[in-house]
PDB file of N, CA and C in Angstrom:
ATOM      1  N   UNK A 218      90.592 107.897 268.021  1.00 65.00           N
ATOM      2  CA  UNK A 218      89.884 108.605 269.164  1.00 65.00           C
ATOM      3  C   UNK A 218      88.104 109.307 268.493  1.00 65.00           C
ATOM      4  N   UNK A 219      87.944 108.835 267.452  1.00 79.00           N
ATOM      5  CA  UNK A 219      86.692 108.777 266.539  1.00 79.00           C
ATOM      6  C   UNK A 219      85.498 107.638 268.142  1.00 79.00           C
ATOM      7  N   UNK A 220      86.222 106.615 267.939  1.00 79.00           N
ATOM      8  CA  UNK A 220      85.544 105.869 268.768  1.00 79.00           C
ATOM      9  C   UNK A 220      85.103 105.895 270.411  1.00 79.00           C
ATOM     10  N   UNK A 221      86.452 106.720 270.772  1.00 80.00           N
ATOM     11  CA  UNK A 221      86.519 107.179 272.143  1.00 80.00           C
ATOM     12  C   UNK A 221      85.260 108.165 272.198  1.00 80.00           C
ATOM     13  N   UNK A 222      85.074 109.117 271.343  1.00 85.00           N
ATOM     14  CA  UNK A 222      84.218 110.083 271.322  1.00 85.00           C
ATOM     15  C   UNK A 222      82.726 109.356 271.269  1.00 85.00           C
ATOM     16  N   UNK A 223      82.347 108.467 270.429  1.00 86.00           N
ATOM     17  CA  UNK A 223      81.227 107.813 270.359  1.00 86.00           C
ATOM     18  C   UNK A 223      81.085 107.265 271.532  1.00 86.00           C
ATOM     19  N   UNK A 224      81.822 106.785 272.582  1.00 84.00           N
ATOM     20  CA  UNK A 224      81.730 106.276 273.507  1.00 84.00           C
ATOM     21  C   UNK A 224      81.450 106.685 275.051  1.00 84.00           C
ATOM     22  N   UNK A 225      81.786 108.021 274.582  1.00 84.00           N
ATOM     23  CA  UNK A 225      82.010 108.829 275.846  1.00 84.00           C
ATOM     24  C   UNK A 225      80.298 109.654 275.853  1.00 84.00           C
ATOM     25  N   UNK A 226      80.049 109.745 274.369  1.00 88.00           N
ATOM     26  CA  UNK A 226      78.250 110.025 274.085  1.00 88.00           C
ATOM     27  C   UNK A 226      77.999 109.529 274.420  1.00 88.00           C
ATOM     28  N   UNK A 227      77.644 108.076 274.137  1.00 87.00           N
ATOM     29  CA  UNK A 227      76.862 106.754 274.544  1.00 87.00           C
ATOM     30  C   UNK A 227      76.773 106.556 276.185  1.00 87.00           C
ATOM     31  N   UNK A 228      78.115 107.100 276.394  1.00 87.00           N
ATOM     32  CA  UNK A 228      77.732 106.680 277.981  1.00 87.00           C
ATOM     33  C   UNK A 228      77.100 108.145 279.080  1.00 87.00           C
ATOM     34  N   UNK A 229      77.203 109.016 278.395  1.00 89.00           N
ATOM     35  CA  UNK A 229      76.651 110.421 278.794  1.00 89.00           C
ATOM     36  C   UNK A 229      75.058 110.128 279.436  1.00 89.00           C
ATOM     37  N   UNK A 230      75.127 110.151 281.038  1.00 88.00           N
ATOM     38  CA  UNK A 230      73.987 109.992 281.390  1.00 88.00           C
ATOM     39  C   UNK A 230      73.545 108.808 282.236  1.00 88.00           C
ATOM     40  N   UNK A 231      74.478 107.636 281.741  1.00 87.00           N
ATOM     41  CA  UNK A 231      74.221 106.366 282.459  1.00 87.00           C
ATOM     42  C   UNK A 231      74.888 106.763 283.688  1.00 87.00           C
ATOM     43  N   UNK A 232      74.651 105.695 284.466  1.00 90.00           N
ATOM     44  CA  UNK A 232      74.967 106.121 286.381  1.00 90.00           C
ATOM     45  C   UNK A 232      76.479 105.489 286.398  1.00 90.00           C
ATOM     46  N   UNK A 233      77.698 105.998 286.789  1.00 89.00           N
ATOM     47  CA  UNK A 233      79.068 105.536 287.030  1.00 89.00           C
ATOM     48  C   UNK A 233      79.111 104.213 287.154  1.00 89.00           C
ATOM     49  N   UNK A 234      77.910 103.461 288.155  1.00 90.00           N
ATOM     50  CA  UNK A 234      77.960 101.919 288.212  1.00 90.00           C
ATOM     51  C   UNK A 234      78.226 101.252 286.515  1.00 90.00           C
ATOM     52  N   UNK A 235      77.269 101.831 285.671  1.00 88.00           N
ATOM     53  CA  UNK A 235      77.524 101.194 284.175  1.00 88.00           C
ATOM     54  C   UNK A 235      78.821 101.875 283.354  1.00 88.00           C
ATOM     55  N   UNK A 236      78.759 103.287 283.655  1.00 88.00           N
ATOM     56  CA  UNK A 236      80.036 104.239 282.454  1.00 88.00           C
ATOM     57  C   UNK A 236      81.112 103.872 282.701  1.00 88.00           C
ATOM     58  N   UNK A 237      81.848 103.546 284.054  1.00 89.00           N
ATOM     59  CA  UNK A 237      82.968 103.189 284.139  1.00 89.00           C
ATOM     60  C   UNK A 237      83.240 101.761 283.911  1.00 89.00           C
ATOM     61  N   UNK A 238      82.653 100.464 284.078  1.00 90.00           N
ATOM     62  CA  UNK A 238      83.075  99.583 283.961  1.00 90.00           C
ATOM     63  C   UNK A 238      83.132  99.336 281.920  1.00 90.00           C
ATOM     64  N   UNK A 239      82.144 100.159 281.135  1.00 87.00           N
ATOM     65  CA  UNK A 239      81.676 100.388 280.045  1.00 87.00           C
ATOM     66  C   UNK A 239      83.383 100.999 279.471  1.00 87.00           C
ATOM     67  N   UNK A 240      83.543 101.470 280.250  1.00 87.00           N
ATOM     68  CA  UNK A 240      84.688 102.737 279.732  1.00 87.00           C
ATOM     69  C   UNK A 240      85.838 102.023 279.536  1.00 87.00           C
ATOM     70  N   UNK A 241      85.852 100.901 280.350  1.00 89.00           N
ATOM     71  CA  UNK A 241      87.377 100.181 280.541  1.00 89.00           C
ATOM     72  C   UNK A 241      87.246  99.021 279.558  1.00 89.00           C
ATOM     73  N   UNK A 242      86.132  98.615 279.070  1.00 90.00           N
ATOM     74  CA  UNK A 242      85.607  97.248 278.846  1.00 90.00           C
ATOM     75  C   UNK A 242      86.017  97.601 277.525  1.00 90.00           C
ATOM     76  N   UNK A 243      85.293  98.765 276.781  1.00 84.00           N
ATOM     77  CA  UNK A 243      85.386  98.953 275.640  1.00 84.00           C
ATOM     78  C   UNK A 243      86.568  99.029 274.728  1.00 84.00           C
ATOM     79  N   UNK A 244      87.693 100.025 275.251  1.00 87.00           N
ATOM     80  CA  UNK A 244      89.138  99.815 274.445  1.00 87.00           C
ATOM     81  C   UNK A 244      89.953  98.515 274.666  1.00 87.00           C
ATOM     82  N   UNK A 245      89.029  97.627 275.782  1.00 92.00           N
ATOM     83  CA  UNK A 245      90.210  96.506 276.143  1.00 92.00           C
ATOM     84  C   UNK A 245      89.702  95.474 275.057  1.00 92.00           C
ATOM     85  N   UNK A 246      87.876  95.659 275.070  1.00 91.00           N
ATOM     86  CA  UNK A 246      87.877  94.248 273.795  1.00 91.00           C
ATOM     87  C   UNK A 246      88.613  94.638 272.455  1.00 91.00           C
ATOM     88  N   UNK A 247      88.584  96.273 272.274  1.00 89.00           N
ATOM     89  CA  UNK A 247      89.239  96.570 270.753  1.00 89.00           C
ATOM     90  C   UNK A 247      90.916  95.962 271.127  1.00 89.00           C
ATOM     91  N   UNK A 248      91.834  96.310 271.725  1.00 93.00           N
ATOM     92  CA  UNK A 248      92.868  95.611 272.196  1.00 93.00           C
ATOM     93  C   UNK A 248      92.970  93.971 272.177  1.00 93.00           C
ATOM     94  N   UNK A 249      91.654  93.185 272.763  1.00 96.00           N
ATOM     95  CA  UNK A 249      91.710  91.922 272.595  1.00 96.00           C
ATOM     96  C   UNK A 249      91.739  91.434 271.501  1.00 96.00           C
ATOM     97  N   UNK A 250      90.831  92.281 270.529  1.00 93.00           N
ATOM     98  CA  UNK A 250      90.491  91.657 269.061  1.00 93.00           C
ATOM     99  C   UNK A 250      91.381  92.064 268.208  1.00 93.00           C
ATOM    100  N   UNK A 251      92.682  93.030 268.063  1.00 94.00           N
ATOM    101  CA  UNK A 251      93.364  93.357 267.073  1.00 94.00           C
ATOM    102  C   UNK A 251      94.628  92.449 267.753  1.00 94.00           C
ATOM    103  N   UNK A 252      94.557  91.878 268.740  1.00 96.00           N
ATOM    104  CA  UNK A 252      95.924  90.952 269.084  1.00 96.00           C
ATOM    105  C   UNK A 252      95.337  89.325 268.740  1.00 96.00           C
ATOM    106  N   UNK A 253      93.963  89.049 269.091  1.00 94.00           N
ATOM    107  CA  UNK A 253      93.931  88.098 268.374  1.00 94.00           C
ATOM    108  C   UNK A 253      93.665  87.885 266.686  1.00 94.00           C
ATOM    109  N   UNK A 254      93.968  88.864 266.270  1.00 87.00           N
ATOM    110  CA  UNK A 254      93.315  89.225 264.822  1.00 87.00           C
ATOM    111  C   UNK A 254      94.703  89.096 264.061  1.00 87.00           C
ATOM    112  N   UNK A 255      95.658  89.590 264.642  1.00 89.00           N
ATOM    113  CA  UNK A 255      97.307  89.604 264.593  1.00 89.00           C
ATOM    114  C   UNK A 255      97.838  88.545 264.719  1.00 89.00           C
ATOM    115  N   UNK A 256      97.539  87.791 265.360  1.00 90.00           N
ATOM    116  CA  UNK A 256      97.777  86.277 265.661  1.00 90.00           C
ATOM    117  C   UNK A 256      97.270  85.340 264.309  1.00 90.00           C
ATOM    118  N   UNK A 257      95.905  85.764 264.501  1.00 85.00           N
ATOM    119  CA  UNK A 257      95.281  84.548 263.632  1.00 85.00           C
ATOM    120  C   UNK A 257      96.018  85.075 262.059  1.00 85.00           C
ATOM    121  N   UNK A 258      96.030  86.447 262.074  1.00 82.00           N
ATOM    122  CA  UNK A 258      97.057  86.868 260.354  1.00 82.00           C
ATOM    123  C   UNK A 258      98.298  86.046 260.611  1.00 82.00           C
ATOM    124  N   UNK A 259      99.074  86.088 261.729  1.00 86.00           N
ATOM    125  CA  UNK A 259     100.468  85.530 261.822  1.00 86.00           C
ATOM    126  C   UNK A 259     100.502  83.973 261.256  1.00 86.00           C
ATOM    127  N   UNK A 260      99.317  83.274 262.008  1.00 84.00           N
ATOM    128  CA  UNK A 260      99.546  82.062 261.395  1.00 84.00           C
ATOM    129  C   UNK A 260      98.997  81.611 260.404  1.00 84.00           C
ATOM    130  N   UNK A 261      97.848  82.173 259.777  1.00 82.00           N
ATOM    131  CA  UNK A 261      97.488  82.015 258.633  1.00 82.00           C
ATOM    132  C   UNK A 261      98.192  82.670 257.670  1.00 82.00           C
ATOM    133  N   UNK A 262      99.075  83.139 257.677  1.00 81.00           N
ATOM    134  CA  UNK A 262      99.984  83.790 256.664  1.00 81.00           C
ATOM    135  C   UNK A 262     101.297  83.107 255.666  1.00 81.00           C
ATOM    136  N   UNK A 263     101.321  81.963 257.035  1.00 85.00           N
ATOM    137  CA  UNK A 263     102.010  80.355 256.676  1.00 85.00           C
ATOM    138  C   UNK A 263     100.951  79.601 255.287  1.00 85.00           C
ATOM    139  N   UNK A 264      99.836  79.733 255.281  1.00 84.00           N
ATOM    140  CA  UNK A 264      98.856  78.981 254.359  1.00 84.00           C
ATOM    141  C   UNK A 264      98.206  80.035 253.505  1.00 84.00           C
ATOM    142  N   UNK A 265      98.702  80.425 252.721  1.00 80.00           N
ATOM    143  CA  UNK A 265      97.969  81.307 251.442  1.00 80.00           C
ATOM    144  C   UNK A 265      96.129  81.060 251.197  1.00 80.00           C
ATOM    145  N   UNK A 266      95.879  79.881 251.225  1.00 81.00           N
ATOM    146  CA  UNK A 266      94.570  79.144 251.131  1.00 81.00           C
ATOM    147  C   UNK A 266      93.810  79.693 252.366  1.00 81.00           C
ATOM    148  N   UNK A 267      94.129  79.400 253.467  1.00 81.00           N
ATOM    149  CA  UNK A 267      93.000  80.017 254.845  1.00 81.00           C
ATOM    150  C   UNK A 267      93.321  81.260 255.229  1.00 81.00           C
ATOM    151  N   UNK A 268      94.592  82.251 254.832  1.00 78.00           N
ATOM    152  CA  UNK A 268      94.459  83.725 254.480  1.00 78.00           C
ATOM    153  C   UNK A 268      93.248  84.221 253.834  1.00 78.00           C
ATOM    154  N   UNK A 269      93.152  83.560 252.717  1.00 78.00           N
ATOM    155  CA  UNK A 269      92.558  84.152 251.685  1.00 78.00           C
ATOM    156  C   UNK A 269      90.906  83.971 252.349  1.00 78.00           C
ATOM    157  N   UNK A 270      90.740  82.757 252.822  1.00 80.00           N
ATOM    158  CA  UNK A 270      89.742  82.644 253.462  1.00 80.00           C
ATOM    159  C   UNK A 270      88.712  83.297 254.398  1.00 80.00           C
ATOM    160  N   UNK A 271      89.752  83.310 255.199  1.00 79.00           N
ATOM    161  CA  UNK A 271      89.782  84.428 256.537  1.00 79.00           C
ATOM    162  C   UNK A 271      89.698  85.707 255.672  1.00 79.00           C
ATOM    163  N   UNK A 272      90.248  86.488 254.957  1.00 78.00           N
ATOM    164  CA  UNK A 272      90.126  87.783 254.081  1.00 78.00           C
ATOM    165  C   UNK A 272      88.873  87.776 253.567  1.00 78.00           C
ATOM    166  N   UNK A 273      88.623  86.688 252.845  1.00 80.00           N
ATOM    167  CA  UNK A 273      87.008  86.919 252.193  1.00 80.00           C
ATOM    168  C   UNK A 273      86.113  86.806 253.127  1.00 80.00           C
ATOM    169  N   UNK A 274      86.519  86.437 254.355  1.00 82.00           N
ATOM    170  CA  UNK A 274      84.973  86.124 255.732  1.00 82.00           C
ATOM    171  C   UNK A 274      85.033  87.741 255.929  1.00 82.00           C
ATOM    172  N   UNK A 275      85.673  88.014 256.137  1.00 82.00           N
ATOM    173  CA  UNK A 275      85.840  89.873 256.645  1.00 82.00           C
ATOM    174  C   UNK A 275      85.030  90.533 255.770  1.00 82.00           C
ATOM    175  N   UNK A 276      85.408  90.613 254.417  1.00 83.00           N
ATOM    176  CA  UNK A 276      85.528  91.359 253.804  1.00 83.00           C
ATOM    177  C   UNK A 276      83.934  91.207 253.526  1.00 83.00           C
ATOM    178  N   UNK A 277      83.219  89.696 253.202  1.00 81.00           N
ATOM    179  CA  UNK A 277      82.033  89.740 253.450  1.00 81.00           C
ATOM    180  C   UNK A 277      81.033  89.691 254.531  1.00 81.00           C
ATOM    181  N   UNK A 278      81.493  89.871 255.702  1.00 82.00           N
ATOM    182  CA  UNK A 278      80.697  90.460 256.547  1.00 82.00           C
ATOM    183  C   UNK A 278      80.588  91.705 256.820  1.00 82.00           C
ATOM    184  N   UNK A 279      81.528  92.392 256.450  1.00 85.00           N
ATOM    185  CA  UNK A 279      81.202  94.369 256.631  1.00 85.00           C
ATOM    186  C   UNK A 279      80.659  94.186 255.421  1.00 85.00           C
ATOM    187  N   UNK A 280      80.858  94.099 253.879  1.00 83.00           N
ATOM    188  CA  UNK A 280      79.741  93.985 252.869  1.00 83.00           C
ATOM    189  C   UNK A 280      78.296  94.035 253.441  1.00 83.00           C
ATOM    190  N   UNK A 281      78.080  93.100 254.213  1.00 80.00           N
ATOM    191  CA  UNK A 281      76.711  92.500 254.873  1.00 80.00           C
ATOM    192  C   UNK A 281      76.336  93.850 255.786  1.00 80.00           C
ATOM    193  N   UNK A 282      77.081  93.868 256.791  1.00 83.00           N
ATOM    194  CA  UNK A 282      76.535  94.888 257.547  1.00 83.00           C
ATOM    195  C   UNK A 282      76.409  96.195 256.789  1.00 83.00           C
ATOM    196  N   UNK A 283      77.118  96.766 255.833  1.00 83.00           N
ATOM    197  CA  UNK A 283      76.816  98.004 255.516  1.00 83.00           C
ATOM    198  C   UNK A 283      76.012  98.211 254.711  1.00 83.00           C
ATOM    199  N   UNK A 284      75.321  96.966 253.703  1.00 80.00           N
ATOM    200  CA  UNK A 284      74.546  96.940 252.909  1.00 80.00           C
ATOM    201  C   UNK A 284      73.134  96.697 253.556  1.00 80.00           C
ATOM    202  N   UNK A 285      73.091  96.182 255.060  1.00 78.00           N
ATOM    203  CA  UNK A 285      72.007  95.669 255.644  1.00 78.00           C
ATOM    204  C   UNK A 285      71.614  97.274 256.330  1.00 78.00           C
ATOM    205  N   UNK A 286      72.872  97.964 256.543  1.00 80.00           N
ATOM    206  CA  UNK A 286      72.533  99.754 257.413  1.00 80.00           C
ATOM    207  C   UNK A 286      71.898 100.124 256.268  1.00 80.00           C
ATOM    208  N   UNK A 287      72.368 100.411 255.114  1.00 78.00           N
ATOM    209  CA  UNK A 287      71.625 100.875 254.423  1.00 78.00           C
ATOM    210  C   UNK A 287      70.292 100.658 253.714  1.00 78.00           C
ATOM    211  N   UNK A 288      70.342  99.583 253.805  1.00 74.00           N
ATOM    212  CA  UNK A 288      68.462  99.200 253.410  1.00 74.00           C
ATOM    213  C   UNK A 288      67.993  99.510 254.560  1.00 74.00           C
ATOM    214  N   UNK A 289      68.382  99.309 256.025  1.00 75.00           N
ATOM    215  CA  UNK A 289      67.496  99.800 256.990  1.00 75.00           C
ATOM    216  C   UNK A 289      67.186 101.363 256.696  1.00 75.00           C
ATOM    217  N   UNK A 290      68.196 101.850 256.399  1.00 76.00           N
ATOM    218  CA  UNK A 290      68.166 103.170 256.727  1.00 76.00           C
ATOM    219  C   UNK A 290      67.288 103.844 255.162  1.00 76.00           C
ATOM    220  N   UNK A 291      67.294 103.026 254.131  1.00 71.00           N
ATOM    221  CA  UNK A 291      66.327 103.356 253.095  1.00 71.00           C
ATOM    222  C   UNK A 291      64.875 103.032 253.144  1.00 71.00           C
ATOM    223  N   UNK A 292      64.391 101.937 254.270  1.00 69.00           N
ATOM    224  CA  UNK A 292      63.282 101.392 254.557  1.00 69.00           C
ATOM    225  C   UNK A 292      62.752 102.563 255.855  1.00 69.00           C
ATOM    226  N   UNK A 293      63.591 103.828 256.138  1.00 73.00           N
ATOM    227  CA  UNK A 293      63.487 104.376 257.504  1.00 73.00           C
ATOM    228  C   UNK A 293      62.533 105.186 256.848  1.00 73.00           C
ATOM    229  N   UNK A 294      62.841 105.965 255.782  1.00 70.00           N
ATOM    230  CA  UNK A 294      61.006 106.959 255.908  1.00 70.00           C
ATOM    231  C   UNK A 294      60.129 106.846 254.986  1.00 70.00           C
ATOM    232  N   UNK A 295      59.588 105.991 255.933  1.00 66.00           N
ATOM    233  CA  UNK A 295      58.204 105.301 255.869  1.00 66.00           C
ATOM    234  C   UNK A 295      57.550 104.067 254.906  1.00 66.00           C
ATOM    235  N   UNK A 296      59.284 103.642 254.056  1.00 67.00           N
ATOM    236  CA  UNK A 296      58.723 102.738 253.489  1.00 67.00           C
ATOM    237  C   UNK A 296      58.476 101.274 253.894  1.00 67.00           C
ATOM    238  N   UNK A 297      57.821 100.431 252.969  1.00 72.00           N
ATOM    239  CA  UNK A 297      57.592  98.982 253.991  1.00 72.00           C
ATOM    240  C   UNK A 297      58.922  98.619 253.895  1.00 72.00           C
ATOM    241  N   UNK A 298      59.384  97.180 254.760  1.00 69.00           N
ATOM    242  CA  UNK A 298      60.619  96.918 254.421  1.00 69.00           C
ATOM    243  C   UNK A 298      60.225  95.119 253.612  1.00 69.00           C
ATOM    244  N   UNK A 299      60.820  94.943 252.514  1.00 73.00           N
ATOM    245  CA  UNK A 299      60.380  93.977 251.644  1.00 73.00           C
ATOM    246  C   UNK A 299      61.614  93.144 251.625  1.00 73.00           C
ATOM    247  N   UNK A 300      60.951  91.803 252.100  1.00 77.00           N
ATOM    248  CA  UNK A 300      62.116  90.651 252.106  1.00 77.00           C
ATOM    249  C   UNK A 300      63.039  90.525 250.658  1.00 77.00           C
ATOM    250  N   UNK A 301      62.302  90.612 249.928  1.00 81.00           N
ATOM    251  CA  UNK A 301      62.529  90.006 248.491  1.00 81.00           C
ATOM    252  C   UNK A 301      63.407  90.883 247.900  1.00 81.00           C
ATOM    253  N   UNK A 302      63.509  92.681 248.303  1.00 75.00           N
ATOM    254  CA  UNK A 302      64.968  93.702 247.956  1.00 75.00           C
ATOM    255  C   UNK A 302      65.922  92.714 248.722  1.00 75.00           C
ATOM    256  N   UNK A 303      65.973  92.227 249.895  1.00 75.00           N
ATOM    257  CA  UNK A 303      67.023  92.084 250.410  1.00 75.00           C
ATOM    258  C   UNK A 303      67.753  90.658 249.914  1.00 75.00           C
ATOM    259  N   UNK A 304      66.932  90.151 249.702  1.00 81.00           N
ATOM    260  CA  UNK A 304      67.053  88.416 248.641  1.00 81.00           C
ATOM    261  C   UNK A 304      68.040  89.064 247.317  1.00 81.00           C
ATOM    262  N   UNK A 305      67.316  89.919 246.656  1.00 83.00           N
ATOM    263  CA  UNK A 305      67.877  90.413 245.411  1.00 83.00           C
ATOM    264  C   UNK A 305      69.492  91.056 245.449  1.00 83.00           C
ATOM    265  N   UNK A 306      69.731  92.123 246.861  1.00 78.00           N
ATOM    266  CA  UNK A 306      70.904  92.106 246.621  1.00 78.00           C
ATOM    267  C   UNK A 306      71.995  91.079 246.876  1.00 78.00           C
ATOM    268  N   UNK A 307      71.412  90.085 247.827  1.00 78.00           N
ATOM    269  CA  UNK A 307      72.892  89.190 247.886  1.00 78.00           C
ATOM    270  C   UNK A 307      72.727  88.128 247.708  1.00 78.00           C
ATOM    271  N   UNK A 308      71.913  87.588 246.576  1.00 84.00           N
ATOM    272  CA  UNK A 308      71.852  87.425 245.408  1.00 84.00           C
ATOM    273  C   UNK A 308      72.889  87.529 244.526  1.00 84.00           C
ATOM    274  N   UNK A 309      72.483  89.037 244.245  1.00 83.00           N
ATOM    275  CA  UNK A 309      73.465  89.572 243.398  1.00 83.00           C
ATOM    276  C   UNK A 309      74.900  89.405 243.182  1.00 83.00           C
ATOM    277  N   UNK A 310      75.232  89.898 244.925  1.00 79.00           N
ATOM    278  CA  UNK A 310      76.224  89.682 245.416  1.00 79.00           C
ATOM    279  C   UNK A 310      77.338  88.314 245.361  1.00 79.00           C
ATOM    280  N   UNK A 311      76.320  87.179 246.121  1.00 78.00           N
ATOM    281  CA  UNK A 311      76.911  85.924 245.381  1.00 78.00           C
ATOM    282  C   UNK A 311      77.023  85.828 244.210  1.00 78.00           C
ATOM    283  N   UNK A 312      75.968  86.144 243.099  1.00 83.00           N
ATOM    284  CA  UNK A 312      76.530  85.444 241.955  1.00 83.00           C
ATOM    285  C   UNK A 312      78.050  86.204 241.442  1.00 83.00           C
ATOM    286  N   UNK A 313      78.389  87.530 241.920  1.00 81.00           N
ATOM    287  CA  UNK A 313      79.309  87.605 241.469  1.00 81.00           C
ATOM    288  C   UNK A 313      80.666  87.130 241.808  1.00 81.00           C
ATOM    289  N   UNK A 314      80.414  86.903 243.179  1.00 76.00           N
ATOM    290  CA  UNK A 314      81.534  85.942 243.127  1.00 76.00           C
ATOM    291  C   UNK A 314      81.709  84.803 242.904  1.00 76.00           C
ATOM    292  N   UNK A 315      80.307  83.975 242.276  1.00 78.00           N
ATOM    293  CA  UNK A 315      80.481  82.848 241.964  1.00 78.00           C
ATOM    294  C   UNK A 315      81.181  83.031 240.050  1.00 78.00           C
ATOM    295  N   UNK A 316      80.600  84.412 239.982  1.00 83.00           N
ATOM    296  CA  UNK A 316      81.232  84.754 238.223  1.00 83.00           C
ATOM    297  C   UNK A 316      82.627  85.117 238.001  1.00 83.00           C
ATOM    298  N   UNK A 317      83.265  85.341 238.917  1.00 80.00           N
ATOM    299  CA  UNK A 317      84.555  85.731 239.489  1.00 80.00           C
ATOM    300  C   UNK A 317      85.602  84.533 239.359  1.00 80.00           C
ATOM    301  N   UNK A 318      85.053  83.510 240.266  1.00 77.00           N
ATOM    302  CA  UNK A 318      85.672  82.260 240.406  1.00 77.00           C
ATOM    303  C   UNK A 318      85.725  81.510 238.826  1.00 77.00           C
ATOM    304  N   UNK A 319      84.637  81.496 238.147  1.00 80.00           N
ATOM    305  CA  UNK A 319      84.384  81.189 236.676  1.00 80.00           C
ATOM    306  C   UNK A 319      84.885  82.120 235.422  1.00 80.00           C
ATOM    307  N   UNK A 320      85.697  83.271 235.548  1.00 78.00           N
ATOM    308  CA  UNK A 320      85.736  84.237 234.484  1.00 78.00           C
ATOM    309  C   UNK A 320      87.467  83.835 234.441  1.00 78.00           C
ATOM    310  N   UNK A 321      87.345  83.613 233.121  1.00 74.00           N
ATOM    311  CA  UNK A 321      88.807  83.378 232.672  1.00 74.00           C
ATOM    312  C   UNK A 321      89.795  84.237 232.831  1.00 74.00           C
ATOM    313  N   UNK A 322      90.871  84.211 232.840  1.00 73.00           N
ATOM    314  CA  UNK A 322      91.839  84.988 233.701  1.00 73.00           C
ATOM    315  C   UNK A 322      92.920  85.146 232.693  1.00 73.00           C
ATOM    316  N   UNK A 323      93.974  86.109 232.590  1.00 66.00           N
ATOM    317  CA  UNK A 323      94.730  86.364 231.732  1.00 66.00           C
ATOM    318  C   UNK A 323      95.750  86.502 231.783  1.00 66.00           C
TER     319      UNK A 323
END
């Protein structure tokens, strides 16, 4: 319902020529993505290595998008966007992933 409300707000003021196709294509894209994701999860469920790879990629992509959005909002207050701040964030994330691979398990 939240996505529908957001879509309706975004389409407000648009011409009917643009709003009607967008109102149908948005939910159809979500359903299509869910079907493809379910099919891929079912297929990869038989191979644990591929399933972990897919879930890891999705988690990393989500973390990247959230962190990038937070960094952009932090610079919105008039501060200058510094490239090395992003580099430090992603290097730290990469280092934590690599450290987790080499950490002893009990």
